[in-house]
PDB file of C-alpha atoms and ligand atoms in Angstrom:
ATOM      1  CA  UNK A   1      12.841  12.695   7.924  1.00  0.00           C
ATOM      2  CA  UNK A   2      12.046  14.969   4.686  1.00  0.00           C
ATOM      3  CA  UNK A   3       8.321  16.088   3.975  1.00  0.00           C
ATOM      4  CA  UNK A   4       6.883  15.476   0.150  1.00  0.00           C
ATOM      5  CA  UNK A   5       3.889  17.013  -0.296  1.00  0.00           C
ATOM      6  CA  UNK A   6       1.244  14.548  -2.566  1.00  0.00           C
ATOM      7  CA  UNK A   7      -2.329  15.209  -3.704  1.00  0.00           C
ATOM      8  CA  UNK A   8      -4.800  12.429  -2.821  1.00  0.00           C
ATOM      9  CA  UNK A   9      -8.765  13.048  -3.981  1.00  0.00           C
ATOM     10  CA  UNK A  10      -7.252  16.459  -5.874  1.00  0.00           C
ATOM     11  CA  UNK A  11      -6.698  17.367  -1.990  1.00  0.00           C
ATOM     12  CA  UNK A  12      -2.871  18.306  -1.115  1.00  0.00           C
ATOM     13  CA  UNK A  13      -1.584  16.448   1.485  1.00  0.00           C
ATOM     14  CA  UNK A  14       1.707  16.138   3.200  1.00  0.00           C
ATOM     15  CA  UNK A  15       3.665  13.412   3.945  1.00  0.00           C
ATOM     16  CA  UNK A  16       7.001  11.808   5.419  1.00  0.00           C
ATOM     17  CA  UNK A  17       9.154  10.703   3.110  1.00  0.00           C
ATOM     18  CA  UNK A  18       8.959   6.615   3.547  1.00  0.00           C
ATOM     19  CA  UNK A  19       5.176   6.303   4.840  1.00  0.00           C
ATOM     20  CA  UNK A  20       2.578   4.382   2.575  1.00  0.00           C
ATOM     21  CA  UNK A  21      -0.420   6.017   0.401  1.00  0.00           C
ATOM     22  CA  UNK A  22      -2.444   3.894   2.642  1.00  0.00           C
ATOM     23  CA  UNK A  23      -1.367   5.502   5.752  1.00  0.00           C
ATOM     24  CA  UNK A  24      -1.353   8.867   4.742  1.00  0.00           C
ATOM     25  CA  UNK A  25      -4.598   8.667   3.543  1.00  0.00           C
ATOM     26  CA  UNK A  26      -6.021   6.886   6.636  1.00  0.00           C
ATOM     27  CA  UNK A  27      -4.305   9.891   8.881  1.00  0.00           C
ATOM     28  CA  UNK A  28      -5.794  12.409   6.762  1.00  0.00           C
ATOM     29  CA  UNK A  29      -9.349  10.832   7.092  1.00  0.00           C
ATOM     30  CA  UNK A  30      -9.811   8.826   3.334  1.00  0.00           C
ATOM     31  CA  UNK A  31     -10.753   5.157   3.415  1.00  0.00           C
ATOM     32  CA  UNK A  32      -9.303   3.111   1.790  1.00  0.00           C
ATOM     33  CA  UNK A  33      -9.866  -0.811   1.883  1.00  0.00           C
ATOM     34  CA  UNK A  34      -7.487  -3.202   3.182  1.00  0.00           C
ATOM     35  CA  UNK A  35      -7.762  -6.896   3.707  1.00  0.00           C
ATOM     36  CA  UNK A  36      -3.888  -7.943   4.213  1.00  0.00           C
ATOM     37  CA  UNK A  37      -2.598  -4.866   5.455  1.00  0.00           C
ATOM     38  CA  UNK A  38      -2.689  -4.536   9.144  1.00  0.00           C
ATOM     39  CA  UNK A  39      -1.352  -1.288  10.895  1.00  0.00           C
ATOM     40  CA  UNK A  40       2.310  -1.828  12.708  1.00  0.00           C
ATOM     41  CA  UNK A  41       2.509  -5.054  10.603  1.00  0.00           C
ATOM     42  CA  UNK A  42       5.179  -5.111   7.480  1.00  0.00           C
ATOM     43  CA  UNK A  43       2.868  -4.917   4.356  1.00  0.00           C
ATOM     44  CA  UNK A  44       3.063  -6.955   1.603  1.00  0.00           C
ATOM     45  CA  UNK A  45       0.747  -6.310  -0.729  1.00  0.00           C
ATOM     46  CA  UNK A  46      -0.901  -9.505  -1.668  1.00  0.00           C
ATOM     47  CA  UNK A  47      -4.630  -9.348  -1.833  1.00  0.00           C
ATOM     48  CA  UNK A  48      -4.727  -5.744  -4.184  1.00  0.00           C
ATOM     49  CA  UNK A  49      -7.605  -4.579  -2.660  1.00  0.00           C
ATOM     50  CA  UNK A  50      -6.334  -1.204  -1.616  1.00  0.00           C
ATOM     51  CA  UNK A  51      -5.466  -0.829  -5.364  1.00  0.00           C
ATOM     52  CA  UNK A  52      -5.540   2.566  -6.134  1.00  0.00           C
ATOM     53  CA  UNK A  53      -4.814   5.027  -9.013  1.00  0.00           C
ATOM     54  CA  UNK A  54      -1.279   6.014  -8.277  1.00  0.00           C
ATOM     55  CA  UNK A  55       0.362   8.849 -11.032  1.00  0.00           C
ATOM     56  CA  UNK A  56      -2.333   6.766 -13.627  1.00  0.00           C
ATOM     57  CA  UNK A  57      -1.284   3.751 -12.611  1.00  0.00           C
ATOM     58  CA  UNK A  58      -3.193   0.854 -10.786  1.00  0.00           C
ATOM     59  CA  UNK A  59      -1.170   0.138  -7.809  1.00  0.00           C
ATOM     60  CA  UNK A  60      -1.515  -1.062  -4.253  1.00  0.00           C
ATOM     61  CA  UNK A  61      -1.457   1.884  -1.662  1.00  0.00           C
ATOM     62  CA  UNK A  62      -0.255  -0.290   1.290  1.00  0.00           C
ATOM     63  CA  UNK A  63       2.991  -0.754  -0.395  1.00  0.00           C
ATOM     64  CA  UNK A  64       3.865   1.997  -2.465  1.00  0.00           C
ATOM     65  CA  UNK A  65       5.736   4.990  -0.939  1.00  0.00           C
ATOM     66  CA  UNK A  66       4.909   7.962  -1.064  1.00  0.00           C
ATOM     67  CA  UNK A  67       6.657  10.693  -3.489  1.00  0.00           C
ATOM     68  CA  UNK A  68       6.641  14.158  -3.851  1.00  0.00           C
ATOM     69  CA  UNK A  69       3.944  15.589  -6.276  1.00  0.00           C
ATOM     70  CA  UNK A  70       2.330  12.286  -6.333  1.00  0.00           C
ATOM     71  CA  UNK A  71      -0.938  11.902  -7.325  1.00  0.00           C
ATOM     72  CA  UNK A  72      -3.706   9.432  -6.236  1.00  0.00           C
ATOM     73  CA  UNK A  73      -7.095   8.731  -6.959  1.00  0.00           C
ATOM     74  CA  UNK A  74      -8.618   6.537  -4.165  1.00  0.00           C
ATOM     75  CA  UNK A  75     -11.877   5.589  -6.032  1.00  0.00           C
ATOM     76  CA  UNK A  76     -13.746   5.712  -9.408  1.00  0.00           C
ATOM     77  CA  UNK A  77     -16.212   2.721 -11.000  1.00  0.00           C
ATOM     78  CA  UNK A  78     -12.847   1.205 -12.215  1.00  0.00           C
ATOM     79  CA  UNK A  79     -11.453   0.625  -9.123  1.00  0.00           C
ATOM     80  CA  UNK A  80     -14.874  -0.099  -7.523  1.00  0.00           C
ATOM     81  CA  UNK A  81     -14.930  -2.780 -10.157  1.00  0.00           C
ATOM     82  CA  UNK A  82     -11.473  -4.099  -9.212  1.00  0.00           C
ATOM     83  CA  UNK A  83     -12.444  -4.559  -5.829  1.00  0.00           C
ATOM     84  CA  UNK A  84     -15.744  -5.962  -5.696  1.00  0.00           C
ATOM     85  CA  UNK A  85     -14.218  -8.640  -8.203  1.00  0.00           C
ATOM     86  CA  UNK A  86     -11.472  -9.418  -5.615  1.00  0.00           C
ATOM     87  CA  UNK A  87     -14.308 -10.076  -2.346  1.00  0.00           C
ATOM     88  CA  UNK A  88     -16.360 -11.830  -4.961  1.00  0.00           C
ATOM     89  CA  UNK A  89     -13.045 -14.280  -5.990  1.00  0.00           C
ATOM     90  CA  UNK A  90     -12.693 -14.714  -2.104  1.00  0.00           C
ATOM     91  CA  UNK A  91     -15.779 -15.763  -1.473  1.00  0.00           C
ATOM     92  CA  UNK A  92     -15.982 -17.903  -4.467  1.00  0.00           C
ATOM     93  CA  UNK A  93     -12.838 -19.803  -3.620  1.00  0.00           C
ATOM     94  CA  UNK A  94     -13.242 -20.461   0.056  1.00  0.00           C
ATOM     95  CA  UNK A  95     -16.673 -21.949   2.221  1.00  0.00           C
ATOM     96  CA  UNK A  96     -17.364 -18.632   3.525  1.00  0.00           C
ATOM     97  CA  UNK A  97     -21.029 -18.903   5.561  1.00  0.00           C
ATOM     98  CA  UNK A  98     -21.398 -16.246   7.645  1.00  0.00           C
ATOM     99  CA  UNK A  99     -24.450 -16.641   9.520  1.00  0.00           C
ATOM    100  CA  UNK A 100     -23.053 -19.434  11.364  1.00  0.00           C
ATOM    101  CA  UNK A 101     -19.585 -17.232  11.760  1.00  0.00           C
ATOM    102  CA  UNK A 102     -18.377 -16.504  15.049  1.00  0.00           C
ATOM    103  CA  UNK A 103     -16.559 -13.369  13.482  1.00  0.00           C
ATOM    104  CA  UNK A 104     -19.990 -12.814  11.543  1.00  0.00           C
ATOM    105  CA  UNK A 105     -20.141  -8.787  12.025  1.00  0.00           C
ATOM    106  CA  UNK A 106     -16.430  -8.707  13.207  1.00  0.00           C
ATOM    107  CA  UNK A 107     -15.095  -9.749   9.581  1.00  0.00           C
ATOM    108  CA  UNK A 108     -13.639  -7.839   7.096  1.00  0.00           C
ATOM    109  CA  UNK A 109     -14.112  -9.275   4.372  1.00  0.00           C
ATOM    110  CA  UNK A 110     -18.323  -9.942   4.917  1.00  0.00           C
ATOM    111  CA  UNK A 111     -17.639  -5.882   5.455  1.00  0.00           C
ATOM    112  CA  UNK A 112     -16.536  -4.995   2.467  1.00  0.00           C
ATOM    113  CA  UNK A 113     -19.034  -7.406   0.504  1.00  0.00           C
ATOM    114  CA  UNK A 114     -21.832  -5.085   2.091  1.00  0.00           C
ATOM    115  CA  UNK A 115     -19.509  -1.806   1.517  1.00  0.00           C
ATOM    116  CA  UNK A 116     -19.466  -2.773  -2.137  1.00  0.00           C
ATOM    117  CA  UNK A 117     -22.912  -4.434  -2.540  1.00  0.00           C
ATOM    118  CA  UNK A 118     -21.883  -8.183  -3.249  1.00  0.00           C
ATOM    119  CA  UNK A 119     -24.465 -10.005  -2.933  1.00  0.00           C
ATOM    120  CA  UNK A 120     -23.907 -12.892  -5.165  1.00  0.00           C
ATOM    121  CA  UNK A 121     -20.566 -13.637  -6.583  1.00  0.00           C
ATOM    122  CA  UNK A 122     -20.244 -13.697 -10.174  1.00  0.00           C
ATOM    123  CA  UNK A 123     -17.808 -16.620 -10.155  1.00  0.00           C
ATOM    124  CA  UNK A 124     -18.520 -19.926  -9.783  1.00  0.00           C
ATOM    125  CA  UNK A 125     -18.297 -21.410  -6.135  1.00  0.00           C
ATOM    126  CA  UNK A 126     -15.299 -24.014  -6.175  1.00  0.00           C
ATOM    127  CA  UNK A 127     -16.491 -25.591  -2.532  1.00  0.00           C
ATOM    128  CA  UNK A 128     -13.308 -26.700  -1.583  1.00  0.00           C
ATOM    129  CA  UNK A 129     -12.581 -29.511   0.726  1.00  0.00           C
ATOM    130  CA  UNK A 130     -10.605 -27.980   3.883  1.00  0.00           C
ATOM    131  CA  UNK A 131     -10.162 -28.845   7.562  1.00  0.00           C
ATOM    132  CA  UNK A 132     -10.670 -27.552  10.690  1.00  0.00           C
ATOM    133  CA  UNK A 133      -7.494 -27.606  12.682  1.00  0.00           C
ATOM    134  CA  UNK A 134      -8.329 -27.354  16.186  1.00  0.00           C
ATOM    135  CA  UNK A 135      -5.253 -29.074  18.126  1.00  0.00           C
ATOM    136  CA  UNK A 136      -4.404 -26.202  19.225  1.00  0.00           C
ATOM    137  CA  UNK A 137      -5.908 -25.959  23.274  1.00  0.00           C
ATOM    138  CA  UNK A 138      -6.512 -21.971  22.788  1.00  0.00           C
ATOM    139  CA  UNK A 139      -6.960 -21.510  19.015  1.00  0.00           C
ATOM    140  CA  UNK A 140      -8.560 -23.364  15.621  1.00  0.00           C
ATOM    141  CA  UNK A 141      -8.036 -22.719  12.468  1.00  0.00           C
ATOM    142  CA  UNK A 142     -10.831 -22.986  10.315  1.00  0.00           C
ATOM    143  CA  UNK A 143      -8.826 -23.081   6.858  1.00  0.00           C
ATOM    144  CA  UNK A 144     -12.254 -22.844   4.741  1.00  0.00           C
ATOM    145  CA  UNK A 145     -12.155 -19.088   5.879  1.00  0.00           C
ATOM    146  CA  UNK A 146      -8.655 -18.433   5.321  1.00  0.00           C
ATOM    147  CA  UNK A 147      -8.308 -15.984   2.730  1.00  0.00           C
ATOM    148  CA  UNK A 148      -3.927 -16.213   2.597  1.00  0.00           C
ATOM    149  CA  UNK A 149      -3.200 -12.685   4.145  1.00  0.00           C
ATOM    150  CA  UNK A 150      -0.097 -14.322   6.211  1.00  0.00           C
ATOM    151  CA  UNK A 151      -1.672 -11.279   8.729  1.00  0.00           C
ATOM    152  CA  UNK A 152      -0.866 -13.904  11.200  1.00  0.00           C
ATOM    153  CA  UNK A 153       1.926 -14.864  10.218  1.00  0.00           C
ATOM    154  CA  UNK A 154       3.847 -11.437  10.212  1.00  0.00           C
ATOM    155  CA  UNK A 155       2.855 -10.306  13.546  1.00  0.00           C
ATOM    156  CA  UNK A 156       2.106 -13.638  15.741  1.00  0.00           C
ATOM    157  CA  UNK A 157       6.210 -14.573  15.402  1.00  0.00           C
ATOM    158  CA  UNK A 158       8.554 -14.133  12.737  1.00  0.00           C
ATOM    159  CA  UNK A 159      11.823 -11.756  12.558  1.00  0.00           C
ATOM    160  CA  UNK A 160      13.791 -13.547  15.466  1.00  0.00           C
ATOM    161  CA  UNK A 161      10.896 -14.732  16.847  1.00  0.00           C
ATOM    162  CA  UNK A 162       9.986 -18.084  16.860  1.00  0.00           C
ATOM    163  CA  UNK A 163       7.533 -18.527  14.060  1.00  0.00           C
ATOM    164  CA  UNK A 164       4.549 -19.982  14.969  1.00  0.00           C
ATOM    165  CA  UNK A 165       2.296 -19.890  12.023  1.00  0.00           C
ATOM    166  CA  UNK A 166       3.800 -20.432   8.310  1.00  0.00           C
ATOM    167  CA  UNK A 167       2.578 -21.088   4.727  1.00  0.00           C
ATOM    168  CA  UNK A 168       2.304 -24.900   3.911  1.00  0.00           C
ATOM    169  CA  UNK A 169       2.069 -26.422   0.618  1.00  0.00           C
ATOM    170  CA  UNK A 170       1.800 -24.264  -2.493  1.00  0.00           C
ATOM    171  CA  UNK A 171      -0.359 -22.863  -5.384  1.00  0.00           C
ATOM    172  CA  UNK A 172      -4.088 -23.357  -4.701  1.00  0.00           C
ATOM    173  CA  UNK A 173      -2.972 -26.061  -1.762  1.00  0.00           C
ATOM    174  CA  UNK A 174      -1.072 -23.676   0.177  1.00  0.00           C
ATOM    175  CA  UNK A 175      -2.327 -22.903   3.918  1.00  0.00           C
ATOM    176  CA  UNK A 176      -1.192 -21.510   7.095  1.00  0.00           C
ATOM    177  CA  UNK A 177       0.100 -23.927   9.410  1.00  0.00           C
ATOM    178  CA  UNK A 178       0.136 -23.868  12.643  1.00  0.00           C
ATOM    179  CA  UNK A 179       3.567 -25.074  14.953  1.00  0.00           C
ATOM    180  CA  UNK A 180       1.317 -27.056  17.452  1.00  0.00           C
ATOM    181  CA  UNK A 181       4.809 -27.654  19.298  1.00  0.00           C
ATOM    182  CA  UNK A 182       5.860 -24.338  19.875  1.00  0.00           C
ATOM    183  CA  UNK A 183       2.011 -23.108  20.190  1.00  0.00           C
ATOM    184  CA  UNK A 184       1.317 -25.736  23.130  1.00  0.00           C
ATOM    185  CA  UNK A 185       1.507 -23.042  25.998  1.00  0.00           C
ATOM    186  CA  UNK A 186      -0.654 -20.408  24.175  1.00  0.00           C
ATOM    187  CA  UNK A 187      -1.835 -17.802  26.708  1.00  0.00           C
ATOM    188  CA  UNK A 188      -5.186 -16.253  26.327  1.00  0.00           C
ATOM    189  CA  UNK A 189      -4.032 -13.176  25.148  1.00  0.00           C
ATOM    190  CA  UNK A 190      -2.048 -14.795  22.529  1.00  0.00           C
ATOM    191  CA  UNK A 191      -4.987 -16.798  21.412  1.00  0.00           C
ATOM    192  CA  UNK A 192      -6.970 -13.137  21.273  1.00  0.00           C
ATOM    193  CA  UNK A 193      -4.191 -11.345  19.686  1.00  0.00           C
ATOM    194  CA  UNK A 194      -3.982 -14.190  16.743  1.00  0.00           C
ATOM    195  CA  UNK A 195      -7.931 -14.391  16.483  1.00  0.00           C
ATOM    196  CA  UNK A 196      -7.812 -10.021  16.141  1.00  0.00           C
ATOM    197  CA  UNK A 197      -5.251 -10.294  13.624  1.00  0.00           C
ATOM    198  CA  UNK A 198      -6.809 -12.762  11.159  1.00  0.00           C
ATOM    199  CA  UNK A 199      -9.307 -10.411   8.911  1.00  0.00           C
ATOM    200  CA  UNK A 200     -11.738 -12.967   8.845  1.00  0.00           C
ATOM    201  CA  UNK A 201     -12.917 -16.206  10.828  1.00  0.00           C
ATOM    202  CA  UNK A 202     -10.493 -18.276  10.363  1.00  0.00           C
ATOM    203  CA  UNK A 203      -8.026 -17.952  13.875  1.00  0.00           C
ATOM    204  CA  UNK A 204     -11.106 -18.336  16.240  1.00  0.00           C
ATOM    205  CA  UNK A 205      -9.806 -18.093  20.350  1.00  0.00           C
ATOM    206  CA  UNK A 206     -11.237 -21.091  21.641  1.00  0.00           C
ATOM    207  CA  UNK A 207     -13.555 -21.628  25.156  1.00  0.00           C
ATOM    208  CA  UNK A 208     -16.057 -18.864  24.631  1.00  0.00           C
ATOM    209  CA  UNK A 209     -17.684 -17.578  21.477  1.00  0.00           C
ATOM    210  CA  UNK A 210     -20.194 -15.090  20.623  1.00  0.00           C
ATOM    211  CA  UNK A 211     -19.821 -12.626  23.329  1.00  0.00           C
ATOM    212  CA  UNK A 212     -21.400  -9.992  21.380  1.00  0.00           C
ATOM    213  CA  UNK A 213     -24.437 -11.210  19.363  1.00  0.00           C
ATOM    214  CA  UNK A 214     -24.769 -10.976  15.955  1.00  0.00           C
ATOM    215  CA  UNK A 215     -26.261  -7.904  14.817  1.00  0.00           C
ATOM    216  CA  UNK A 216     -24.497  -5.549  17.696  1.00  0.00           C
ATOM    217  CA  UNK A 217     -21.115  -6.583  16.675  1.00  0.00           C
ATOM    218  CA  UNK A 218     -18.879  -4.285  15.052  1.00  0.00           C
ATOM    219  CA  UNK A 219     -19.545  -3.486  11.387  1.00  0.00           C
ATOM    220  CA  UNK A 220     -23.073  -4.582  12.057  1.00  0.00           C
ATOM    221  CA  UNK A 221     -23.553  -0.822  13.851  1.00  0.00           C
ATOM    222  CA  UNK A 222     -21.458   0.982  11.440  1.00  0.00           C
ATOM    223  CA  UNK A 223     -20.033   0.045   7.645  1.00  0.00           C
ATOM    224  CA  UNK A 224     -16.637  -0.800   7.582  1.00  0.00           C
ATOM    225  CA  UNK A 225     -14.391   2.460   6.848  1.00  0.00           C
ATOM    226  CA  UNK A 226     -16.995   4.498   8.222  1.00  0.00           C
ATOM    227  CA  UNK A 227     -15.087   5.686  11.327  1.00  0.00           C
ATOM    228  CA  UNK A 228     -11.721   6.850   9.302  1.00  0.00           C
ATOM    229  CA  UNK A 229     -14.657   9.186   7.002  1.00  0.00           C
ATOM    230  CA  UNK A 230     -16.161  10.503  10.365  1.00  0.00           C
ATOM    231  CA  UNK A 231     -12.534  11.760  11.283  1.00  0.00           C
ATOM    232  CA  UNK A 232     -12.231  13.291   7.648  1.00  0.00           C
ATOM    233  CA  UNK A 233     -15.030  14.892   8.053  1.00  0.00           C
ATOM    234  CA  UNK A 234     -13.899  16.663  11.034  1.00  0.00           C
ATOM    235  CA  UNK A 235     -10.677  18.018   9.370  1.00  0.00           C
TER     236      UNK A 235
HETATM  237 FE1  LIG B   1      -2.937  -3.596   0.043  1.00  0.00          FE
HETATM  238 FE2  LIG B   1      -3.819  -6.064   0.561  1.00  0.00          FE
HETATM  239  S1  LIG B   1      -4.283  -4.245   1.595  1.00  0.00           S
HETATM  240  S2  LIG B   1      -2.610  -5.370  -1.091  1.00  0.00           S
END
């Protein structure tokens, strides 16, 4: 595999040929936000927030490659701007209520709202009407919390496995649906490994619930991105 050399923050970095800005950045210690991209999962580039400033273009780093003598800018008040609007259209067009969240200090997206200071969104809230699908005997899906990442439904299933979640419906009705038949004999780890996938609080593993109480959780210790900037500060 060739090497390309690119410059990320006006630092020069080099790279495989192949790999994502958003990986070579994360390896090389500079955080970038991600809501659908998930490490070891196909990216696809849907939700923009890791848009970055790619050869003076706005692009998304998790799915453009990089290039030799590329040059990206992770973050200026334009791109702050692009992503704060993004978590604020999230939360304005789900029923996001954290404090009663079991992924409350877990979730990425309540994350970045506090990385980028959101505290009321500037949109109007639409308060959609959305179930709770919990036939499931080791998972629910709260679809008010979905926020359409298909995280689950690249990596639980899918390319000649048997796919077990799937978009339903489409434009502002589409939702991940659950096969209940092929889901029936859901292990526990499954159940975790669907509930760690989902960015947010909408897979939640059935049976036993806040383990960890809110305010020792995760991002409530440390902001999210935090620990990729620790190992860039070390290099
Ligand atoms: Fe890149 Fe979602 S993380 S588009």
């Amino acid at each position: 595999m060739s090497m390309v050399i690119i410059t990320i923050n006006g630092k020069e970095f080099s790279a495989k040929t192949g790999e994502m800005v958003v990986d070579v950045a994360r390896k090389n210690g500079i955080y970038i936000p991600t809501l659908c991209n998930m490490e070891g999962v196909i990216p696809q580039g849907s939700c923009r927030i890791c848009t970055c400033l790619i050869d003076g273009r706005t692009m998304a780093a998790c799915t453009t490659p990089v290039s030799h003598r590329m040059n990206v800018e992770t973050n200026n008040a334009e791109l702050e701007k692009i992503r704060t609007t993004i978590v604020e259209l999230l939360f304005a067009e789900g029923n996001h209520y954290c404090p009663t969240c079991e992924r409350s200090g877990n979730c990425d997206l309540q994350a970045l709202a506090y990385r980028f200071n959101v505290l009321v969104s500037q949109f109007k809230q639409i308060f959609p009407t959305r179930n709770v699908d919990a036939k499931n005997p080791k998972i629910l899906i709260d679809h008010n919390r979905c926020i359409q990442c298909k995280r689950c439904i690249r990596r639980m299933g899918g390319s000649g496995k048997p796919a077990w979640f799937s978009f339903k419906d489409r434009g502002h009705k589409v939702k991940v649906n659950i096969d209940h038949e092929l889901t029936a004999d859901f292990t526990d780890e499954m159940a975790q490994k669907a509930m760690d996938t989902c960015p947010v609080g909408a897979i939640l593993k059935k049976e036993k619930g806040f383990d960890v109480p809110i305010g020792r959780r995760k991002y409530d210790t440390e902001p999210i991105g935090t620990e990729i900037e620790k190992e860039g500060a070390k290099l």
